[in-house]
mmCIF file of C-alpha atoms in Angstrom:
data_model
loop_
_atom_site.group_PDB
_atom_site.id
_atom_site.type_symbol
_atom_site.label_atom_id
_atom_site.label_comp_id
_atom_site.label_asym_id
_atom_site.label_seq_id
_atom_site.Cartn_x
_atom_site.Cartn_y
_atom_site.Cartn_z
ATOM 1 C CA GLU A 1 9.425 2.244 -10.015
ATOM 2 C CA PRO A 2 11.207 2.686 -6.422
ATOM 3 C CA CYS A 3 10.279 4.649 -3.422
ATOM 4 C CA LEU A 4 12.016 7.878 -1.232
ATOM 5 C CA VAL A 5 11.392 8.142 2.168
ATOM 6 C CA PRO A 6 12.922 10.042 4.351
ATOM 7 C CA PHE A 7 14.506 7.899 7.123
ATOM 8 C CA GLY A 8 18.187 9.251 9.342
ATOM 9 C CA PRO A 9 19.768 12.277 8.661
ATOM 10 C CA ALA A 10 18.504 11.856 4.203
ATOM 11 C CA VAL A 11 16.482 8.987 2.686
ATOM 12 C CA ALA A 12 15.532 5.321 2.372
ATOM 13 C CA CYS A 13 14.491 3.795 -1.034
ATOM 14 C CA PHE A 14 12.861 0.831 -1.650
ATOM 15 C CA TRP A 15 11.998 -1.486 -5.201
ATOM 16 C CA GLN A 16 10.734 -5.189 -5.806
ATOM 17 C CA GLU A 17 13.512 -6.560 -7.423
ATOM 18 C CA LYS A 18 12.385 -7.497 -11.574
ATOM 19 C CA ILE A 19 13.631 -10.118 -12.765
ATOM 20 C CA GLY A 20 12.500 -10.872 -16.805
ATOM 21 C CA TYR A 21 8.426 -10.912 -16.371
ATOM 22 C CA GLY A 22 8.845 -12.066 -13.049
ATOM 23 C CA PHE A 23 9.584 -10.568 -10.018
ATOM 24 C CA GLY A 24 11.906 -11.624 -7.067
ATOM 25 C CA LYS A 25 13.059 -9.888 -3.756
ATOM 26 C CA LEU A 26 12.036 -6.807 -2.304
ATOM 27 C CA LYS A 27 15.151 -4.110 -1.619
ATOM 28 C CA TRP A 28 16.574 -1.165 0.272
ATOM 29 C CA THR A 29 19.482 1.077 0.346
ATOM 30 C CA ARG A 30 19.946 3.449 2.807
ATOM 31 C CA PHE A 31 22.011 6.730 2.479
ATOM 32 C CA ASP A 32 23.143 9.092 4.269
ATOM 33 C CA GLY A 33 23.890 12.972 3.953
ATOM 34 C CA LYS A 34 26.893 11.560 1.112
ATOM 35 C CA ALA A 35 26.967 7.269 0.478
ATOM 36 C CA TRP A 36 24.428 4.555 0.159
ATOM 37 C CA SER A 37 24.118 1.538 2.477
ATOM 38 C CA PRO A 38 24.711 -1.753 0.802
ATOM 39 C CA ILE A 39 22.344 -2.770 -0.359
ATOM 40 C CA GLU A 40 19.419 -5.091 2.230
ATOM 41 C CA GLU A 41 16.801 -7.363 1.712
ATOM 42 C CA VAL A 42 13.387 -6.651 3.114
ATOM 43 C CA PRO A 43 12.002 -9.879 4.103
ATOM 44 C CA GLN A 44 8.599 -10.898 2.830
ATOM 45 C CA PRO A 45 5.912 -12.796 3.972
ATOM 46 C CA LYS A 46 4.429 -14.303 1.397
ATOM 47 C CA TRP A 47 2.778 -13.559 -1.297
ATOM 48 C CA THR A 48 -1.384 -12.907 -1.550
ATOM 49 C CA VAL A 49 -1.298 -11.591 -5.095
ATOM 50 C CA TYR A 50 0.288 -13.571 -8.257
ATOM 51 C CA PRO A 51 3.069 -10.741 -8.767
ATOM 52 C CA SER A 52 2.452 -10.556 -13.068
ATOM 53 C CA THR A 53 -0.800 -8.910 -11.785
ATOM 54 C CA GLY A 54 -0.241 -6.300 -8.777
ATOM 55 C CA ASN A 55 -0.917 -3.214 -8.660
ATOM 56 C CA ARG A 56 1.789 -0.937 -9.659
ATOM 57 C CA PRO A 57 4.110 0.880 -8.349
ATOM 58 C CA TYR A 58 4.536 -1.766 -5.984
ATOM 59 C CA VAL A 59 6.049 -0.176 -2.892
ATOM 60 C CA TYR A 60 4.720 3.069 -1.018
ATOM 61 C CA ALA A 61 6.596 4.091 2.290
ATOM 62 C CA VAL A 62 6.126 6.516 5.425
ATOM 63 C CA SER A 63 8.216 7.293 8.404
ATOM 64 C CA PRO A 64 6.776 8.963 11.116
ATOM 65 C CA ASP A 65 10.271 10.289 12.267
ATOM 66 C CA GLY A 66 12.684 9.575 9.973
ATOM 67 C CA LYS A 67 13.845 6.761 12.362
ATOM 68 C CA GLU A 68 10.562 3.686 12.423
ATOM 69 C CA ILE A 69 9.401 2.842 8.167
ATOM 70 C CA PHE A 70 6.432 1.756 7.548
ATOM 71 C CA LEU A 71 5.357 -0.081 4.593
ATOM 72 C CA VAL A 72 2.410 -1.457 1.803
ATOM 73 C CA SER A 73 3.265 -4.083 -1.188
ATOM 74 C CA SER A 74 1.407 -4.516 -3.685
ATOM 75 C CA PHE A 75 2.585 -8.404 -3.783
ATOM 76 C CA TYR A 76 0.862 -9.612 -0.099
ATOM 77 C CA ASN A 77 -1.046 -8.621 2.973
ATOM 78 C CA GLY A 78 -0.264 -5.887 5.890
ATOM 79 C CA VAL A 79 1.509 -3.561 7.453
ATOM 80 C CA GLN A 80 5.796 -3.906 6.584
ATOM 81 C CA HIS A 81 7.326 -1.989 9.993
ATOM 82 C CA PHE A 82 10.960 -1.346 10.551
ATOM 83 C CA LYS A 83 11.793 -0.766 13.669
ATOM 84 C CA ALA A 84 15.302 -0.893 16.020
ATOM 85 C CA GLY A 85 16.124 -2.894 13.560
ATOM 86 C CA GLN A 86 14.044 -5.406 12.814
ATOM 87 C CA TRP A 87 11.025 -5.837 10.026
ATOM 88 C CA LEU A 88 8.049 -6.299 11.409
ATOM 89 C CA ARG A 89 4.400 -7.293 10.523
ATOM 90 C CA GLU A 90 1.236 -5.189 11.432
ATOM 91 C CA ALA A 91 -2.211 -5.668 10.381
ATOM 92 C CA GLU A 92 -1.736 -8.309 7.879
ATOM 93 C CA GLU A 93 -5.612 -7.823 7.674
ATOM 94 C CA ILE A 94 -5.342 -5.138 5.196
ATOM 95 C CA PRO A 95 -5.285 -6.304 1.557
ATOM 96 C CA PRO A 96 -1.859 -5.774 -1.239
ATOM 97 C CA GLY A 97 -2.232 -3.146 -3.147
ATOM 98 C CA SER A 98 -3.343 -0.225 -0.016
ATOM 99 C CA ARG A 99 -1.853 2.817 -0.121
ATOM 100 C CA ILE A 100 0.167 4.166 2.555
ATOM 101 C CA THR A 101 0.898 7.422 4.321
ATOM 102 C CA LEU A 102 1.346 10.013 7.329
ATOM 103 C CA ALA A 103 -1.551 12.713 9.380
ATOM 104 C CA GLY A 104 0.357 15.022 10.962
ATOM 105 C CA ASN A 105 3.657 14.020 11.386
ATOM 106 C CA LYS A 106 3.220 11.184 13.277
ATOM 107 C CA THR A 107 -0.357 8.575 12.493
ATOM 108 C CA ILE A 108 0.004 6.731 10.155
ATOM 109 C CA VAL A 109 -3.212 5.291 8.346
ATOM 110 C CA VAL A 110 -3.814 2.936 5.182
ATOM 111 C CA VAL A 111 -6.528 3.480 2.450
ATOM 112 C CA ALA A 112 -7.328 0.101 0.222
ATOM 113 C CA VAL A 113 -10.165 -0.808 -2.492
ATOM 114 C CA LEU A 114 -12.330 -4.269 -1.915
ATOM 115 C CA ASN A 115 -14.726 -6.011 -3.845
ATOM 116 C CA ASP A 116 -17.608 -7.309 -2.108
ATOM 117 C CA VAL A 117 -15.164 -8.548 0.146
ATOM 118 C CA GLY A 118 -17.524 -12.920 0.937
ATOM 119 C CA ASN A 119 -18.635 -12.936 -2.365
ATOM 120 C CA PRO A 120 -16.337 -16.328 -3.309
ATOM 121 C CA LYS A 121 -17.784 -15.950 -6.720
ATOM 122 C CA ARG A 122 -15.762 -11.926 -7.173
ATOM 123 C CA VAL A 123 -12.789 -13.961 -5.368
ATOM 124 C CA ASN A 124 -9.283 -14.374 -7.732
ATOM 125 C CA GLU A 125 -7.382 -17.609 -7.197
ATOM 126 C CA PHE A 126 -4.434 -15.228 -6.167
ATOM 127 C CA PHE A 127 -6.214 -12.367 -4.363
ATOM 128 C CA GLY A 128 -7.114 -14.244 -1.976
ATOM 129 C CA ASP A 129 -9.969 -13.835 0.666
ATOM 130 C CA ALA A 130 -9.375 -9.960 0.470
ATOM 131 C CA GLY A 131 -11.360 -10.363 -3.356
ATOM 132 C CA ASN A 132 -10.158 -9.105 -7.075
ATOM 133 C CA PRO A 133 -10.501 -5.161 -6.696
ATOM 134 C CA LYS A 134 -10.208 -5.957 -10.807
ATOM 135 C CA LEU A 135 -13.862 -6.506 -10.409
ATOM 136 C CA GLY A 136 -16.915 -4.132 -8.719
ATOM 137 C CA PRO A 137 -18.660 -2.600 -7.086
ATOM 138 C CA VAL A 138 -16.168 -1.741 -4.509
ATOM 139 C CA VAL A 139 -15.402 -0.079 -1.624
ATOM 140 C CA ILE A 140 -13.378 2.358 -0.227
ATOM 141 C CA GLN A 141 -11.843 1.476 3.533
ATOM 142 C CA VAL A 142 -9.215 2.526 5.423
ATOM 143 C CA TRP A 143 -7.191 2.256 8.351
ATOM 144 C CA GLN A 144 -5.827 4.291 11.673
ATOM 145 C CA ARG A 145 -3.032 2.863 13.632
ATOM 146 C CA LYS A 146 -3.374 3.777 17.216
ATOM 147 C CA ALA A 147 -1.012 5.692 19.296
ATOM 148 C CA ASP A 148 -0.507 2.524 21.470
ATOM 149 C CA GLY A 149 0.390 0.255 18.390
ATOM 150 C CA ALA A 150 -2.764 -1.196 17.772
ATOM 151 C CA TRP A 151 -5.659 -1.008 14.567
ATOM 152 C CA PRO A 152 -8.863 -0.984 14.827
ATOM 153 C CA PRO A 153 -11.200 -2.424 12.182
ATOM 154 C CA PRO A 154 -11.353 -0.465 9.542
ATOM 155 C CA ARG A 155 -13.564 2.336 8.876
ATOM 156 C CA GLU A 156 -16.082 1.754 5.436
ATOM 157 C CA VAL A 157 -15.993 5.513 3.997
ATOM 158 C CA ALA A 158 -17.078 4.726 0.531
ATOM 159 C CA ARG A 159 -18.724 2.628 -2.490
ATOM 160 C CA GLU A 160 -19.152 2.830 -6.171
ATOM 161 C CA ALA A 161 -21.092 -0.076 -8.417
ATOM 162 C CA GLU A 162 -18.157 -0.511 -10.944
ATOM 163 C CA PRO A 163 -13.776 -1.401 -10.338
ATOM 164 C CA LEU A 164 -11.612 1.351 -10.010
ATOM 165 C CA GLY A 165 -8.796 1.891 -11.911
ATOM 166 C CA CYS A 166 -8.232 -0.230 -15.840
ATOM 167 C CA ASP A 167 -5.642 -2.301 -17.325
ATOM 168 C CA GLU A 168 -3.354 -0.526 -18.820
ATOM 169 C CA THR A 169 -1.919 -3.986 -20.280
ATOM 170 C CA GLN A 170 -2.575 -7.583 -19.465
ATOM 171 C CA TYR A 171 -0.333 -7.682 -16.196
ATOM 172 C CA ALA A 172 0.053 -4.278 -15.313
ATOM 173 C CA PHE A 173 -3.418 -3.360 -13.508
ATOM 174 C CA ARG A 174 -3.082 1.312 -12.282
ATOM 175 C CA PRO A 175 -5.631 1.811 -9.427
ATOM 176 C CA GLY A 176 -8.127 4.740 -10.396
ATOM 177 C CA PHE A 177 -7.927 5.974 -6.515
ATOM 178 C CA VAL A 178 -5.049 8.538 -5.426
ATOM 179 C CA LEU A 179 -4.109 9.277 -1.301
ATOM 180 C CA PRO A 180 -0.853 11.635 -0.541
ATOM 181 C CA VAL A 181 1.986 10.300 0.817
ATOM 182 C CA VAL A 182 1.453 12.960 4.264
ATOM 183 C CA ALA A 183 -1.619 14.806 4.564
ATOM 184 C CA PRO A 184 -3.007 17.239 7.179
ATOM 185 C CA SER A 185 -2.868 16.273 11.034
ATOM 186 C CA ASN A 186 -6.931 15.562 10.667
ATOM 187 C CA PHE A 187 -7.950 14.308 7.516
ATOM 188 C CA VAL A 188 -6.332 12.452 4.475
ATOM 189 C CA PRO A 189 -7.504 13.939 1.090
ATOM 190 C CA VAL A 190 -8.882 10.561 -1.155
ATOM 191 C CA ALA A 191 -9.698 10.953 -5.071
ATOM 192 C CA TRP A 192 -11.069 7.848 -7.282
ATOM 193 C CA SER A 193 -12.163 7.345 -11.077
ATOM 194 C CA THR A 194 -14.033 4.245 -12.693
ATOM 195 C CA GLY A 195 -11.892 5.750 -16.041
ATOM 196 C CA LYS A 196 -15.230 8.166 -16.817
ATOM 197 C CA ASN A 197 -15.339 11.315 -16.887
ATOM 198 C CA TRP A 198 -15.546 12.515 -13.652
ATOM 199 C CA ILE A 199 -13.469 12.324 -10.199
ATOM 200 C CA LYS A 200 -14.485 12.074 -6.652
ATOM 201 C CA TYR A 201 -12.827 13.647 -3.858
ATOM 202 C CA LEU A 202 -13.317 12.561 0.361
ATOM 203 C CA ARG A 203 -11.588 14.230 2.938
ATOM 204 C CA VAL A 204 -11.572 11.075 5.978
ATOM 205 C CA PRO A 205 -11.377 12.263 8.674
ATOM 206 C CA VAL A 206 -8.351 11.400 11.307
ATOM 207 C CA MET A 207 -10.191 9.987 14.242
ATOM 208 C CA GLU A 208 -7.695 11.432 18.073
#
């Protein structure tokens, strides 16, 4: 399940290496319009989620100018930021399985679904403090990166009594919420469902 993102004159491609029933390195390569670069490894922090229960797809990324890349993973917290040839880590409180979008080609917005954080009865040993998104009730939270690189606390935008998504198999949990990788400059559209016969849609304002 590779992820393509605009980068340089063309694109970059990311994928989580699959080894049997497990997972290995996060890898990437760049295309310059003529040829692909040698495959490289993206340094990963310690995984927060046991790999076999990772939300799929495993990697989401955006590029605001074709020179920087912001990436979120289904395996670990935070946002990875590629700039000037180096990978940095930001907003480590953002949970695994989040989705990232680019609003107006400049603002980084991340949306996550969490259960009622802080209730130890609902914290799975593999999910850490973020809680287990396969349990309800859940909250939908939004983080927005400021122009100076700061990440203010998240905003809660919605709640549901039941978890979003369903178990495709015992190893593949697909969250029932989506957002585009590119959004308008003033709002981010988010849609979700609990697997019932309804879909909710919300326009999340992009803060000035």
